[in-house]
Amino acid sequence: MKTTNNYILFDSPKSRIDLLPFTYTRAISEIRAGILTIKEKWEHFLNTKTSYLVEDYLSEKFLSVFSKTNIFINSTIIPSESLAEQVTKIKSGEVIFHKNTFIAAGYNAKDFTTVFNNNFDSFKKIEFTEDIDTIEFKWDIFQKNNKNITDDFEILTKNRKSQKLNESNKLIGKHKIFIEEGADIQCATLNTTEGPIYIGKNTVVMEGALIRGPFALCDHSHVKMGAKIYTGTTIGPHCKVGGEINNSIFFGFANKAHDGFLGNSVIGEWCNIGADSNNSNLKNNYDDVKVWDYNKKGFSSSGSQFCGLFMGDHSKCGINTMFNTGTVVGVSCNIYGAGFPRTFIPSFSWGGAAGTTIHKLNKAFKTAELVMKRRELEFDKIEKEIFEHIFELSQEFHH
């Protein structure tokens, strides 16, 4: 499908808050859901580039491109081929809904947020009748990851030939495995009984690793010796992981290189999890897990018995850190020490169970600069201004 329309992935204010802390530092459409980001999925099905409509403080990093007629797409929507085709047909003054969920609208002007926050009374309404998938809440990211990996696997591997798996490895199951160029896999056990396994470019899977699909290892990432990785796990680009991981997503540029358990969790970029750190993903009374709700400024039920750790970008934890079920860690936190820290840790916190202080901005800048420099990337003026804005936003949560 080739289109000449101009598409803008729109972050609604409520959705953005529901997906904090990950949307403090990124557009919703930059969330990795499966193997690809939401934006990459839309660009595949639309066969064209898209841009963003985000909060003002993020707009220098996530740019908007406007034309005479723009199609604004709800960035929490996971596209399908049929949905994308419907979106390409939309005209200015038309809006697509699925039941009560806004999908897309054609609109000439730039002030689409105002229209969205008021109503679409003057628009011609079109109903999309097929089922849709969304990433509306932070736990959706891991809960829907099995399906998203499987769907993205089809997108990325269709009509392509995998590199050969060498004979030192053991392959179990009948689902597919796809290995990109430059991948080095030695003496690993790969089980595709429950779903496919995708191994990205220039990756390393070291000897003794045990992996069950659906699983995705994105470009330039490493799985260390003896790692145990269960279904529904995505390791984003430029990560190193080890120990035991179950149904968890690393967005990219993050490490959990040592033993310890991580389950039903989402880890942002530039995070580091210390050796032998663990998270709980199931309460002892088997009740639904409550998670910090930035909209309510209190805790809300996730509706799930299994819910682990949500860690925002640039946060770290020391060795032997213990996280309780449903813990939310903001941006640029440094968590350490014995005992369980609070289940909500505001951005720029420094400390642990014994209490936290506010992480000074200049020290946060220095750490981010050093960490990104190791990957030959720059913590530049735009990144600093984003940090400054998040620092101000987080002050209300520090007591």
GROMACS .gro file of N, CA, C and O in nm, residues 252-348:
model
  388
  252GLY      N    1   1.546  -0.077   2.502
  252GLY     CA    2   1.673  -0.065   2.432
  252GLY      C    3   1.777   0.001   2.520
  252GLY      O    4   1.745   0.069   2.618
  253PHE      N    5   1.907  -0.023   2.489
  253PHE     CA    6   2.017   0.042   2.559
  253PHE      C    7   2.009   0.023   2.710
  253PHE      O    8   2.035   0.115   2.787
  254ALA      N    9   1.969  -0.097   2.753
  254ALA     CA   10   1.953  -0.123   2.897
  254ALA      C   11   2.016  -0.258   2.929
  254ALA      O   12   2.026  -0.346   2.843
  255ASN      N   13   2.058  -0.275   3.054
  255ASN     CA   14   2.128  -0.397   3.094
  255ASN      C   15   2.067  -0.460   3.219
  255ASN      O   16   2.033  -0.391   3.315
  256LYS      N   17   2.056  -0.591   3.212
  256LYS     CA   18   2.036  -0.676   3.329
  256LYS      C   19   2.130  -0.793   3.307
  256LYS      O   20   2.090  -0.902   3.264
  257ALA      N   21   2.255  -0.770   3.331
  257ALA     CA   22   2.359  -0.861   3.281
  257ALA      C   23   2.388  -0.978   3.373
  257ALA      O   24   2.466  -1.065   3.337
  258HIS      N   25   2.324  -0.984   3.490
  258HIS     CA   26   2.361  -1.084   3.590
  258HIS      C   27   2.239  -1.163   3.637
  258HIS      O   28   2.126  -1.138   3.596
  259ASP      N   29   2.263  -1.256   3.730
  259ASP     CA   30   2.155  -1.336   3.785
  259ASP      C   31   2.055  -1.249   3.859
  259ASP      O   32   2.084  -1.138   3.901
  260GLY      N   33   1.935  -1.307   3.880
  260GLY     CA   34   1.824  -1.235   3.941
  260GLY      C   35   1.702  -1.251   3.853
  260GLY      O   36   1.713  -1.282   3.733
  261PHE      N   37   1.583  -1.232   3.910
  261PHE     CA   38   1.458  -1.255   3.837
  261PHE      C   39   1.391  -1.123   3.800
  261PHE      O   40   1.380  -1.031   3.881
  262LEU      N   41   1.344  -1.119   3.675
  262LEU     CA   42   1.262  -1.007   3.627
  262LEU      C   43   1.141  -1.068   3.557
  262LEU      O   44   1.157  -1.144   3.461
  263GLY      N   45   1.021  -1.034   3.603
  263GLY     CA   46   0.902  -1.091   3.543
  263GLY      C   47   0.789  -0.991   3.527
  263GLY      O   48   0.770  -0.905   3.612
  264ASN      N   49   0.715  -1.004   3.414
  264ASN     CA   50   0.599  -0.918   3.386
  264ASN      C   51   0.634  -0.771   3.407
  264ASN      O   52   0.567  -0.698   3.479
  265SER      N   53   0.740  -0.730   3.341
  265SER     CA   54   0.800  -0.598   3.366
  265SER      C   55   0.831  -0.526   3.236
  265SER      O   56   0.839  -0.587   3.129
  266VAL      N   57   0.848  -0.392   3.248
  266VAL     CA   58   0.886  -0.308   3.135
  266VAL      C   59   1.002  -0.220   3.180
  266VAL      O   60   0.992  -0.150   3.281
  267ILE      N   61   1.112  -0.226   3.105
  267ILE     CA   62   1.234  -0.152   3.139
  267ILE      C   63   1.263  -0.053   3.028
  267ILE      O   64   1.276  -0.091   2.910
  268GLY      N   65   1.273   0.074   3.063
  268GLY     CA   66   1.300   0.179   2.964
  268GLY      C   67   1.443   0.176   2.913
  268GLY      O   68   1.520   0.083   2.940
  269GLU      N   69   1.480   0.281   2.841
  269GLU     CA   70   1.616   0.290   2.786
  269GLU      C   71   1.715   0.343   2.890
  269GLU      O   72   1.678   0.414   2.983
  270TRP      N   73   1.842   0.303   2.872
  270TRP     CA   74   1.953   0.352   2.954
  270TRP      C   75   1.938   0.313   3.101
  270TRP      O   76   1.982   0.384   3.190
  271CYS      N   77   1.872   0.199   3.126
  271CYS     CA   78   1.858   0.149   3.263
  271CYS      C   79   1.965   0.044   3.290
  271CYS      O   80   2.017  -0.020   3.198
  272ASN      N   81   1.996   0.024   3.417
  272ASN     CA   82   2.087  -0.084   3.457
  272ASN      C   83   2.035  -0.147   3.585
  272ASN      O   84   2.007  -0.078   3.683
  273ILE      N   85   2.020  -0.280   3.582
  273ILE     CA   86   1.970  -0.354   3.697
  273ILE      C   87   2.086  -0.432   3.757
  273ILE      O   88   2.149  -0.515   3.689
  274GLY      N   89   2.115  -0.405   3.883
  274GLY     CA   90   2.232  -0.462   3.950
  274GLY      C   91   2.222  -0.613   3.969
  274GLY      O   92   2.113  -0.672   3.968
  275ALA      N   93   2.338  -0.675   3.991
  275ALA     CA   94   2.346  -0.820   4.008
  275ALA      C   95   2.256  -0.869   4.121
  275ALA      O   96   2.246  -0.805   4.226
  276ASP      N   97   2.190  -0.983   4.097
  276ASP     CA   98   2.105  -1.050   4.197
  276ASP      C   99   1.985  -0.967   4.240
  276ASP      O  100   1.927  -0.991   4.346
  277SER      N  101   1.947  -0.869   4.161
  277SER     CA  102   1.823  -0.794   4.188
  277SER      C  103   1.704  -0.877   4.142
  277SER      O  104   1.712  -0.953   4.046
  278ASN      N  105   1.593  -0.863   4.215
  278ASN     CA  106   1.473  -0.942   4.187
  278ASN      C  107   1.349  -0.855   4.198
  278ASN      O  108   1.348  -0.759   4.275
  279ASN      N  109   1.246  -0.893   4.122
  279ASN     CA  110   1.117  -0.829   4.143
  279ASN      C  111   1.011  -0.935   4.170
  279ASN      O  112   1.018  -1.047   4.119
  280SER      N  113   0.913  -0.899   4.253
  280SER     CA  114   0.796  -0.984   4.271
  280SER      C  115   0.696  -0.951   4.162
  280SER      O  116   0.675  -0.835   4.130
  281ASN      N  117   0.633  -1.054   4.105
  281ASN     CA  118   0.530  -1.031   4.004
  281ASN      C  119   0.396  -1.093   4.043
  281ASN      O  120   0.302  -1.093   3.964
  282LEU      N  121   0.387  -1.147   4.167
  282LEU     CA  122   0.263  -1.208   4.213
  282LEU      C  123   0.252  -1.187   4.364
  282LEU      O  124   0.345  -1.219   4.438
  283LYS      N  125   0.139  -1.131   4.409
  283LYS     CA  126   0.120  -1.108   4.552
  283LYS      C  127   0.095  -1.240   4.625
  283LYS      O  128   0.038  -1.334   4.568
  284ASN      N  129   0.135  -1.246   4.752
  284ASN     CA  130   0.118  -1.369   4.830
  284ASN      C  131  -0.028  -1.409   4.846
  284ASN      O  132  -0.059  -1.526   4.866
  285ASN      N  133  -0.119  -1.310   4.843
  285ASN     CA  134  -0.261  -1.342   4.855
  285ASN      C  135  -0.330  -1.359   4.719
  285ASN      O  136  -0.452  -1.373   4.712
  286TYR      N  137  -0.251  -1.354   4.610
  286TYR     CA  138  -0.300  -1.376   4.474
  286TYR      C  139  -0.403  -1.271   4.431
  286TYR      O  140  -0.478  -1.292   4.335
  287ASP      N  141  -0.406  -1.157   4.497
  287ASP     CA  142  -0.499  -1.050   4.462
  287ASP      C  143  -0.447  -0.974   4.340
  287ASP      O  144  -0.328  -0.984   4.304
  288ASP      N  145  -0.535  -0.894   4.276
  288ASP     CA  146  -0.491  -0.807   4.168
  288ASP      C  147  -0.386  -0.709   4.219
  288ASP      O  148  -0.395  -0.659   4.332
  289VAL      N  149  -0.290  -0.680   4.134
  289VAL     CA  150  -0.181  -0.590   4.172
  289VAL      C  151  -0.224  -0.445   4.148
  289VAL      O  152  -0.275  -0.411   4.042
  290LYS      N  153  -0.201  -0.360   4.248
  290LYS     CA  154  -0.227  -0.217   4.235
  290LYS      C  155  -0.100  -0.147   4.190
  290LYS      O  156   0.010  -0.178   4.236
  291VAL      N  157  -0.117  -0.051   4.099
  291VAL     CA  158  -0.004   0.019   4.037
  291VAL      C  159  -0.028   0.169   4.047
  291VAL      O  160  -0.144   0.215   4.036
  292TRP      N  161   0.079   0.246   4.065
  292TRP     CA  162   0.066   0.392   4.073
  292TRP      C  163   0.001   0.447   3.948
  292TRP      O  164   0.042   0.417   3.836
  293ASP      N  165  -0.101   0.529   3.968
  293ASP     CA  166  -0.179   0.591   3.862
  293ASP      C  167  -0.149   0.740   3.863
  293ASP      O  168  -0.189   0.812   3.955
  294TYR      N  169  -0.076   0.788   3.762
  294TYR     CA  170  -0.037   0.929   3.757
  294TYR      C  171  -0.157   1.020   3.736
  294TYR      O  172  -0.151   1.138   3.772
  295ASN      N  173  -0.264   0.969   3.674
  295ASN     CA  174  -0.385   1.049   3.658
  295ASN      C  175  -0.454   1.073   3.793
  295ASN      O  176  -0.491   1.184   3.827
  296LYS      N  177  -0.469   0.964   3.871
  296LYS     CA  178  -0.536   0.973   4.001
  296LYS      C  179  -0.444   1.027   4.111
  296LYS      O  180  -0.491   1.069   4.215
  297LYS      N  181  -0.313   1.015   4.086
  297LYS     CA  182  -0.213   1.046   4.190
  297LYS      C  183  -0.236   0.956   4.312
  297LYS      O  184  -0.232   1.000   4.427
  298GLY      N  185  -0.261   0.832   4.281
  298GLY     CA  186  -0.282   0.728   4.380
  298GLY      C  187  -0.270   0.594   4.311
  298GLY      O  188  -0.231   0.586   4.194
  299PHE      N  189  -0.305   0.486   4.381
  299PHE     CA  190  -0.291   0.352   4.324
  299PHE      C  191  -0.423   0.303   4.266
  299PHE      O  192  -0.529   0.326   4.322
  300SER      N  193  -0.413   0.233   4.151
  300SER     CA  194  -0.529   0.174   4.085
  300SER      C  195  -0.499   0.029   4.053
  300SER      O  196  -0.383  -0.009   4.032
  301SER      N  197  -0.604  -0.053   4.046
  301SER     CA  198  -0.585  -0.194   4.014
  301SER      C  199  -0.542  -0.209   3.868
  301SER      O  200  -0.595  -0.144   3.778
  302SER      N  201  -0.446  -0.297   3.847
  302SER     CA  202  -0.404  -0.330   3.710
  302SER      C  203  -0.499  -0.430   3.647
  302SER      O  204  -0.490  -0.455   3.526
  303GLY      N  205  -0.586  -0.490   3.729
  303GLY     CA  206  -0.675  -0.593   3.679
  303GLY      C  207  -0.605  -0.725   3.652
  303GLY      O  208  -0.660  -0.814   3.587
  304SER      N  209  -0.482  -0.738   3.704
  304SER     CA  210  -0.403  -0.857   3.677
  304SER      C  211  -0.337  -0.909   3.804
  304SER      O  212  -0.296  -0.831   3.890
  305GLN      N  213  -0.326  -1.041   3.815
  305GLN     CA  214  -0.253  -1.102   3.927
  305GLN      C  215  -0.103  -1.092   3.906
  305GLN      O  216  -0.027  -1.093   4.003
  306PHE      N  217  -0.060  -1.084   3.780
  306PHE     CA  218   0.082  -1.081   3.749
  306PHE      C  219   0.123  -0.942   3.700
  306PHE      O  220   0.079  -0.897   3.594
  307CYS      N  221   0.205  -0.878   3.777
  307CYS     CA  222   0.250  -0.743   3.740
  307CYS      C  223   0.378  -0.714   3.816
  307CYS      O  224   0.381  -0.724   3.940
  308GLY      N  225   0.483  -0.679   3.746
  308GLY     CA  226   0.614  -0.664   3.808
  308GLY      C  227   0.662  -0.521   3.819
  308GLY      O  228   0.599  -0.437   3.883
  309LEU      N  229   0.771  -0.490   3.752
  309LEU     CA  230   0.843  -0.364   3.766
  309LEU      C  231   0.829  -0.280   3.640
  309LEU      O  232   0.844  -0.330   3.529
  310PHE      N  233   0.801  -0.150   3.659
  310PHE     CA  234   0.801  -0.052   3.550
  310PHE      C  235   0.911   0.049   3.581
  310PHE      O  236   0.901   0.123   3.679
  311MET      N  237   1.015   0.052   3.498
  311MET     CA  238   1.130   0.139   3.526
  311MET      C  239   1.150   0.237   3.411
  311MET      O  240   1.173   0.198   3.296
  312GLY      N  241   1.141   0.367   3.443
  312GLY     CA  242   1.158   0.471   3.342
  312GLY      C  243   1.302   0.486   3.297
  312GLY      O  244   1.396   0.435   3.360
  313ASP      N  245   1.322   0.560   3.189
  313ASP     CA  246   1.454   0.578   3.129
  313ASP      C  247   1.556   0.632   3.228
  313ASP      O  248   1.524   0.712   3.317
  314HIS      N  249   1.680   0.588   3.209
  314HIS     CA  250   1.796   0.638   3.284
  314HIS      C  251   1.793   0.603   3.433
  314HIS      O  252   1.866   0.663   3.512
  315SER      N  253   1.709   0.508   3.474
  315SER     CA  254   1.709   0.468   3.614
  315SER      C  255   1.797   0.345   3.634
  315SER      O  256   1.818   0.264   3.543
  316LYS      N  257   1.848   0.331   3.755
  316LYS     CA  258   1.942   0.225   3.790
  316LYS      C  259   1.906   0.168   3.926
  316LYS      O  260   1.843   0.235   4.008
  317CYS      N  261   1.946   0.043   3.950
  317CYS     CA  262   1.937  -0.010   4.086
  317CYS      C  263   2.065  -0.086   4.119
  317CYS      O  264   2.128  -0.146   4.031
  318GLY      N  265   2.102  -0.084   4.246
  318GLY     CA  266   2.224  -0.149   4.292
  318GLY      C  267   2.205  -0.300   4.307
  318GLY      O  268   2.096  -0.353   4.287
  319ILE      N  269   2.312  -0.368   4.344
  319ILE     CA  270   2.305  -0.513   4.361
  319ILE      C  271   2.206  -0.550   4.470
  319ILE      O  272   2.184  -0.477   4.565
  320ASN      N  273   2.143  -0.667   4.451
  320ASN     CA  274   2.051  -0.724   4.549
  320ASN      C  275   1.929  -0.636   4.579
  320ASN      O  276   1.868  -0.648   4.686
  321THR      N  277   1.892  -0.551   4.485
  321THR     CA  278   1.771  -0.470   4.506
  321THR      C  279   1.646  -0.557   4.493
  321THR      O  280   1.639  -0.644   4.406
  322MET      N  281   1.549  -0.534   4.580
  322MET     CA  282   1.423  -0.609   4.579
  322MET      C  283   1.308  -0.514   4.548
  322MET      O  284   1.288  -0.415   4.618
  323PHE      N  285   1.232  -0.546   4.443
  323PHE     CA  286   1.117  -0.465   4.405
  323PHE      C  287   0.988  -0.545   4.430
  323PHE      O  288   0.977  -0.660   4.387
  324ASN      N  289   0.892  -0.483   4.495
  324ASN     CA  290   0.763  -0.547   4.519
  324ASN      C  291   0.678  -0.548   4.392
  324ASN      O  292   0.710  -0.481   4.293
  325THR      N  293   0.567  -0.622   4.395
  325THR     CA  294   0.476  -0.628   4.280
  325THR      C  295   0.429  -0.488   4.242
  325THR      O  296   0.397  -0.405   4.327
  326GLY      N  297   0.425  -0.463   4.111
  326GLY     CA  298   0.369  -0.339   4.060
  326GLY      C  299   0.446  -0.213   4.093
  326GLY      O  300   0.389  -0.104   4.094
  327THR      N  301   0.577  -0.225   4.116
  327THR     CA  302   0.656  -0.106   4.148
  327THR      C  303   0.678  -0.019   4.024
  327THR      O  304   0.712  -0.070   3.916
  328VAL      N  305   0.657   0.111   4.041
  328VAL     CA  306   0.679   0.208   3.934
  328VAL      C  307   0.796   0.297   3.973
  328VAL      O  308   0.792   0.365   4.077
  329VAL      N  309   0.900   0.296   3.891
  329VAL     CA  310   1.019   0.378   3.913
  329VAL      C  311   1.023   0.482   3.801
  329VAL      O  312   1.017   0.448   3.683
  330GLY      N  313   1.034   0.608   3.837
  330GLY     CA  314   1.035   0.715   3.738
  330GLY      C  315   1.165   0.725   3.661
  330GLY      O  316   1.243   0.629   3.652
  331VAL      N  317   1.191   0.842   3.606
  331VAL     CA  318   1.309   0.868   3.524
  331VAL      C  319   1.428   0.907   3.612
  331VAL      O  320   1.412   0.978   3.712
  332SER      N  321   1.546   0.859   3.575
  332SER     CA  322   1.673   0.899   3.637
  332SER      C  323   1.673   0.881   3.789
  332SER      O  324   1.708   0.970   3.865
  333CYS      N  325   1.633   0.761   3.832
  333CYS     CA  326   1.638   0.725   3.974
  333CYS      C  327   1.759   0.636   3.999
  333CYS      O  328   1.805   0.564   3.911
  334ASN      N  329   1.809   0.639   4.123
  334ASN     CA  330   1.917   0.551   4.165
  334ASN      C  331   1.870   0.482   4.293
  334ASN      O  332   1.863   0.544   4.398
  335ILE      N  333   1.834   0.352   4.281
  335ILE     CA  334   1.773   0.278   4.391
  335ILE      C  335   1.872   0.175   4.443
  335ILE      O  336   1.931   0.099   4.365
  336TYR      N  337   1.889   0.169   4.575
  336TYR     CA  338   1.987   0.077   4.634
  336TYR      C  339   1.954   0.053   4.781
  336TYR      O  340   1.869   0.122   4.839
  337GLY      N  341   2.022  -0.045   4.839
  337GLY     CA  342   2.007  -0.072   4.982
  337GLY      C  343   1.916  -0.190   5.011
  337GLY      O  344   1.846  -0.242   4.922
  338ALA      N  345   1.917  -0.234   5.137
  338ALA     CA  346   1.840  -0.350   5.180
  338ALA      C  347   1.692  -0.316   5.194
  338ALA      O  348   1.655  -0.201   5.213
  339GLY      N  349   1.606  -0.420   5.184
  339GLY     CA  350   1.462  -0.402   5.201
  339GLY      C  351   1.394  -0.360   5.073
  339GLY      O  352   1.457  -0.331   4.971
  340PHE      N  353   1.260  -0.359   5.079
  340PHE     CA  354   1.180  -0.320   4.963
  340PHE      C  355   1.160  -0.169   4.961
  340PHE      O  356   1.105  -0.113   5.056
  341PRO      N  357   1.200  -0.101   4.853
  341PRO     CA  358   1.165   0.041   4.841
  341PRO      C  359   1.015   0.057   4.819
  341PRO      O  360   0.943  -0.041   4.797
  342ARG      N  361   0.966   0.181   4.825
  342ARG     CA  362   0.825   0.208   4.799
  342ARG      C  363   0.784   0.155   4.661
  342ARG      O  364   0.868   0.141   4.572
  343THR      N  365   0.656   0.128   4.645
  343THR     CA  366   0.608   0.080   4.515
  343THR      C  367   0.582   0.193   4.416
  343THR      O  368   0.547   0.167   4.301
  344PHE      N  369   0.599   0.317   4.459
  344PHE     CA  370   0.605   0.429   4.365
  344PHE      C  371   0.726   0.514   4.402
  344PHE      O  372   0.736   0.567   4.513
  345ILE      N  373   0.818   0.525   4.308
  345ILE     CA  374   0.941   0.602   4.329
  345ILE      C  375   0.942   0.714   4.225
  345ILE      O  376   0.958   0.689   4.105
  346PRO      N  377   0.922   0.839   4.270
  346PRO     CA  378   0.915   0.951   4.174
  346PRO      C  379   1.046   0.969   4.098
  346PRO      O  380   1.155   0.928   4.145
  347SER      N  381   1.038   1.029   3.981
  347SER     CA  382   1.158   1.060   3.902
  347SER      C  383   1.258   1.139   3.984
  347SER      O  384   1.222   1.218   4.071
  348PHE      N  385   1.385   1.115   3.955
  348PHE     CA  386   1.497   1.182   4.021
  348PHE      C  387   1.500   1.155   4.172
  348PHE      O  388   1.527   1.243   4.251
   0.00000   0.00000   0.00000
